């Protein structure tokens, strides 16, 4: 066992180096590289994925993991969990033909720049051939990776949120339909007029300066991370000491960059606050996408849209935009950033209507993966369902089926975690308030006390435990309860 552990640790070091290379390539692809450069170099991504596949399925490595798995009771808790996950990962990887595995890596590398162009040009047909191949691979995955407990779309859901299947998500979304949707329809029946001040142009450089200020407010360690620009804001990283954020700035939408910055810094805070002992292992980073989204949505909405937060930081924003915000009071600004309205774009949606955007994508993904819905029919079906859910119809595919980057990466099964994360955020907020007055702590001018609580109860574990286990630890033994989420939204928007 000692010999196999030594070999495992040697191979893990090499595999992490491969992951680092993959991370840097992905970052470059979405921030700096030109479209033709990405397409030209897509073969390198395929070569890297082939090397990763071979390392994972190497018989000697598989043997070392098998021995450690059989003796996992003798391992410390963190390594035991890692070995259990690696044992499962090896089994799943071996089920995917290597030629399919590498071809898919090359495909998504090429698909991203084409997707960006298709979105900007409102041209779904440009992206369709790539998406059809991506969907074909995802459907094959559900066959290759099926088990007695996981079949069809459940296979993909489990990749992003362990232990959450269609049955659990259906139960969650049915609760939202029963308790929340009628309230949403009532509150958004009359469109909220956008105030004239919000229609002004807001200088991008000043927006960028304020977003840098917000990273300081949230205690982001800038010696261990950067913020750049991309088409779709995201957070990426490798360990606790290299955490990177992107944003996108629109002159006609001040709120967009502000809340993207808060959201992505929420993700980044999670990454920076994982226990440093997990660096150099496969147990660092967030426990799951749902748990990750709970952190970003918590900071973005529960904290970032509160009056207590802006009572401290609105003067800074006003100082930057003296002319534009001169006559806009704190109450008017807070009302604006919390207005509820039926809108087209998920990432710009308010807290109240946001889960409807996720429900729409969840329903579509189920049909796409099952084969009930083909890619060529996506734009029309999207618009039909969007009209049914929101009572408005997207005027373009850019504002409709092309608005999210996730499918360009083959991330079918990801979207439900956004709603799950929002619900977990409300549950954690409830528990946090039992220890201290969360909003009152914002008077200190930063989120330090909030960060410390989350580090102790959530962040320090990294991915060394399953997310549902971490939630129970953080809440004193309570399982996931979405009623906290519905209660939070109804209470907030009833005022």
CSV table of N, CA, C and O in Angstrom, one decimal, residues 153 166-186 352-367 381 385 388-390 416 419 482-483 485-486 489-490:
chain,number,residue,atom,x,y,z
A,153,UNK,N,-30.3,11.9,-18.8
A,153,UNK,CA,-29.9,13.3,-18.3
A,153,UNK,C,-29.3,13.2,-16.9
A,153,UNK,O,-28.5,14.1,-16.6
A,166,UNK,N,-32.8,14.2,-11.8
A,166,UNK,CA,-34.1,14.8,-12.3
A,166,UNK,C,-35.2,14.8,-11.2
A,166,UNK,O,-35.9,15.7,-11.1
A,167,UNK,N,-35.2,13.7,-10.5
A,167,UNK,CA,-36.3,13.5,-9.5
A,167,UNK,C,-36.2,14.6,-8.5
A,167,UNK,O,-37.2,15.3,-8.1
A,168,UNK,N,-34.9,14.9,-8.0
A,168,UNK,CA,-34.7,15.9,-7.0
A,168,UNK,C,-34.9,17.3,-7.5
A,168,UNK,O,-35.6,18.2,-6.9
A,169,UNK,N,-34.4,17.5,-8.8
A,169,UNK,CA,-34.6,18.9,-9.4
A,169,UNK,C,-36.1,19.1,-9.7
A,169,UNK,O,-36.6,20.2,-9.6
A,170,UNK,N,-36.8,18.1,-10.2
A,170,UNK,CA,-38.2,18.3,-10.5
A,170,UNK,C,-39.0,18.7,-9.2
A,170,UNK,O,-39.8,19.5,-9.2
A,171,UNK,N,-38.6,18.0,-8.1
A,171,UNK,CA,-39.3,18.4,-6.8
A,171,UNK,C,-39.0,19.8,-6.4
A,171,UNK,O,-39.9,20.6,-6.0
A,172,UNK,N,-37.7,20.2,-6.6
A,172,UNK,CA,-37.3,21.6,-6.3
A,172,UNK,C,-38.1,22.6,-7.2
A,172,UNK,O,-38.7,23.6,-6.8
A,173,UNK,N,-38.0,22.4,-8.6
A,173,UNK,CA,-38.7,23.3,-9.5
A,173,UNK,C,-40.2,23.3,-9.4
A,173,UNK,O,-40.9,24.3,-9.6
A,174,UNK,N,-40.8,22.2,-9.0
A,174,UNK,CA,-42.2,22.1,-8.8
A,174,UNK,C,-42.6,23.0,-7.6
A,174,UNK,O,-43.7,23.6,-7.6
A,175,UNK,N,-41.8,23.0,-6.5
A,175,UNK,CA,-42.0,23.9,-5.4
A,175,UNK,C,-42.0,25.4,-5.9
A,175,UNK,O,-42.8,26.2,-5.5
A,176,UNK,N,-41.0,25.7,-6.7
A,176,UNK,CA,-40.9,27.1,-7.2
A,176,UNK,C,-42.1,27.4,-8.1
A,176,UNK,O,-42.7,28.5,-8.0
A,177,UNK,N,-42.6,26.5,-8.9
A,177,UNK,CA,-43.8,26.7,-9.7
A,177,UNK,C,-45.0,26.9,-8.8
A,177,UNK,O,-45.8,27.8,-9.1
A,178,UNK,N,-45.1,26.2,-7.7
A,178,UNK,CA,-46.3,26.3,-6.9
A,178,UNK,C,-46.3,27.5,-6.0
A,178,UNK,O,-47.3,28.2,-5.9
A,179,UNK,N,-45.2,27.8,-5.4
A,179,UNK,CA,-45.1,28.9,-4.4
A,179,UNK,C,-44.6,30.2,-5.0
A,179,UNK,O,-45.1,31.3,-4.6
A,180,UNK,N,-43.7,30.1,-6.0
A,180,UNK,CA,-43.0,31.4,-6.4
A,180,UNK,C,-43.6,31.9,-7.7
A,180,UNK,O,-43.8,33.2,-7.8
A,181,UNK,N,-43.8,31.1,-8.7
A,181,UNK,CA,-44.3,31.6,-10.0
A,181,UNK,C,-45.5,32.5,-10.0
A,181,UNK,O,-45.5,33.5,-10.6
A,182,UNK,N,-46.6,32.1,-9.2
A,182,UNK,CA,-47.7,33.0,-9.1
A,182,UNK,C,-47.4,34.4,-8.6
A,182,UNK,O,-47.9,35.4,-9.0
A,183,UNK,N,-46.5,34.4,-7.6
A,183,UNK,CA,-46.0,35.6,-7.0
A,183,UNK,C,-45.2,36.5,-8.0
A,183,UNK,O,-45.4,37.7,-8.1
A,184,UNK,N,-44.4,35.8,-8.8
A,184,UNK,CA,-43.6,36.5,-9.8
A,184,UNK,C,-44.5,37.1,-10.8
A,184,UNK,O,-44.3,38.3,-11.2
A,185,UNK,N,-45.5,36.4,-11.3
A,185,UNK,CA,-46.4,36.9,-12.3
A,185,UNK,C,-47.2,38.1,-11.8
A,185,UNK,O,-47.4,39.1,-12.5
A,186,UNK,N,-47.6,38.0,-10.5
A,186,UNK,CA,-48.3,39.1,-9.9
A,186,UNK,C,-47.4,40.4,-9.8
A,186,UNK,O,-47.8,41.5,-10.2
A,352,UNK,N,-35.9,37.9,-8.5
A,352,UNK,CA,-37.2,37.3,-8.5
A,352,UNK,C,-37.5,36.5,-9.7
A,352,UNK,O,-38.0,35.4,-9.6
A,353,UNK,N,-37.1,37.0,-10.9
A,353,UNK,CA,-37.5,36.3,-12.1
A,353,UNK,C,-36.4,35.3,-12.5
A,353,UNK,O,-36.6,34.5,-13.4
A,354,UNK,N,-35.2,35.4,-11.9
A,354,UNK,CA,-34.0,34.6,-12.3
A,354,UNK,C,-34.3,33.1,-12.3
A,354,UNK,O,-34.0,32.4,-13.3
A,355,UNK,N,-35.0,32.5,-11.3
A,355,UNK,CA,-35.2,31.1,-11.4
A,355,UNK,C,-36.0,30.6,-12.6
A,355,UNK,O,-35.9,29.5,-13.0
A,356,UNK,N,-36.9,31.5,-13.1
A,356,UNK,CA,-37.6,31.1,-14.3
A,356,UNK,C,-36.7,30.9,-15.5
A,356,UNK,O,-37.0,30.0,-16.3
A,357,UNK,N,-35.7,31.7,-15.6
A,357,UNK,CA,-34.7,31.5,-16.7
A,357,UNK,C,-34.0,30.2,-16.6
A,357,UNK,O,-33.8,29.5,-17.6
A,358,UNK,N,-33.7,29.8,-15.4
A,358,UNK,CA,-33.1,28.5,-15.2
A,358,UNK,C,-34.0,27.3,-15.4
A,358,UNK,O,-33.7,26.3,-16.1
A,359,UNK,N,-35.3,27.5,-15.0
A,359,UNK,CA,-36.3,26.4,-15.2
A,359,UNK,C,-36.5,26.2,-16.7
A,359,UNK,O,-36.6,25.1,-17.2
A,360,UNK,N,-36.5,27.3,-17.5
A,360,UNK,CA,-36.6,27.2,-19.0
A,360,UNK,C,-35.5,26.4,-19.5
A,360,UNK,O,-35.7,25.4,-20.3
A,361,UNK,N,-34.3,26.6,-19.2
A,361,UNK,CA,-33.1,25.9,-19.7
A,361,UNK,C,-33.1,24.4,-19.3
A,361,UNK,O,-32.7,23.5,-20.0
A,362,UNK,N,-33.6,24.2,-18.0
A,362,UNK,CA,-33.6,22.8,-17.5
A,362,UNK,C,-34.6,22.0,-18.3
A,362,UNK,O,-34.3,20.9,-18.8
A,363,UNK,N,-35.8,22.6,-18.6
A,363,UNK,CA,-36.8,21.9,-19.4
A,363,UNK,C,-36.3,21.6,-20.8
A,363,UNK,O,-36.6,20.5,-21.4
A,364,UNK,N,-35.6,22.6,-21.4
A,364,UNK,CA,-35.1,22.4,-22.8
A,364,UNK,C,-34.0,21.4,-22.8
A,364,UNK,O,-34.0,20.5,-23.7
A,365,UNK,N,-33.1,21.4,-21.8
A,365,UNK,CA,-32.0,20.4,-21.8
A,365,UNK,C,-32.6,19.0,-21.7
A,365,UNK,O,-32.0,18.0,-22.3
A,366,UNK,N,-33.6,18.8,-20.9
A,366,UNK,CA,-34.1,17.4,-20.7
A,366,UNK,C,-34.6,16.9,-22.1
A,366,UNK,O,-34.4,15.7,-22.4
A,367,UNK,N,-35.3,17.8,-22.8
A,367,UNK,CA,-35.8,17.4,-24.1
A,367,UNK,C,-34.7,17.2,-25.2
A,367,UNK,O,-34.8,16.3,-26.0
A,381,UNK,N,-38.3,26.7,-30.5
A,381,UNK,CA,-38.8,26.2,-29.2
A,381,UNK,C,-38.5,27.1,-28.1
A,381,UNK,O,-39.3,27.3,-27.2
A,385,UNK,N,-41.3,28.7,-25.6
A,385,UNK,CA,-41.3,28.5,-24.2
A,385,UNK,C,-41.1,29.8,-23.4
A,385,UNK,O,-41.6,30.0,-22.3
A,388,UNK,N,-44.2,31.6,-23.2
A,388,UNK,CA,-45.1,31.0,-22.2
A,388,UNK,C,-44.7,31.3,-20.8
A,388,UNK,O,-45.5,31.6,-19.9
A,389,UNK,N,-43.4,31.3,-20.5
A,389,UNK,CA,-42.9,31.6,-19.1
A,389,UNK,C,-42.9,33.0,-18.7
A,389,UNK,O,-43.3,33.4,-17.6
A,390,UNK,N,-42.6,33.9,-19.7
A,390,UNK,CA,-42.4,35.3,-19.4
A,390,UNK,C,-43.5,36.3,-20.0
A,390,UNK,O,-43.5,37.4,-19.6
A,416,UNK,N,-29.2,23.9,-14.0
A,416,UNK,CA,-30.0,23.8,-12.8
A,416,UNK,C,-29.2,24.2,-11.5
A,416,UNK,O,-29.8,24.6,-10.5
A,419,UNK,N,-30.0,27.8,-10.0
A,419,UNK,CA,-31.2,27.9,-9.1
A,419,UNK,C,-30.9,27.2,-7.8
A,419,UNK,O,-31.3,27.7,-6.7
A,482,UNK,N,-35.4,24.2,0.2
A,482,UNK,CA,-35.7,25.4,-0.7
A,482,UNK,C,-36.7,26.4,-0.2
A,482,UNK,O,-36.9,27.4,-0.8
A,483,UNK,N,-37.4,26.0,0.8
A,483,UNK,CA,-38.4,27.0,1.4
A,483,UNK,C,-37.8,28.2,1.9
A,483,UNK,O,-38.4,29.3,1.9
A,485,UNK,N,-35.4,29.8,0.4
A,485,UNK,CA,-35.3,30.6,-0.8
A,485,UNK,C,-36.6,31.3,-1.1
A,485,UNK,O,-36.6,32.5,-1.4
A,486,UNK,N,-37.7,30.5,-1.2
A,486,UNK,CA,-39.0,31.1,-1.5
A,486,UNK,C,-39.4,32.1,-0.5
A,486,UNK,O,-39.9,33.2,-0.8
A,489,UNK,N,-37.4,35.4,-1.0
A,489,UNK,CA,-37.8,36.2,-2.1
A,489,UNK,C,-39.2,36.9,-1.9
A,489,UNK,O,-39.4,38.1,-2.2
A,490,UNK,N,-40.1,36.1,-1.4
A,490,UNK,CA,-41.5,36.7,-1.1
A,490,UNK,C,-41.4,37.8,-0.1
A,490,UNK,O,-42.0,38.9,-0.2
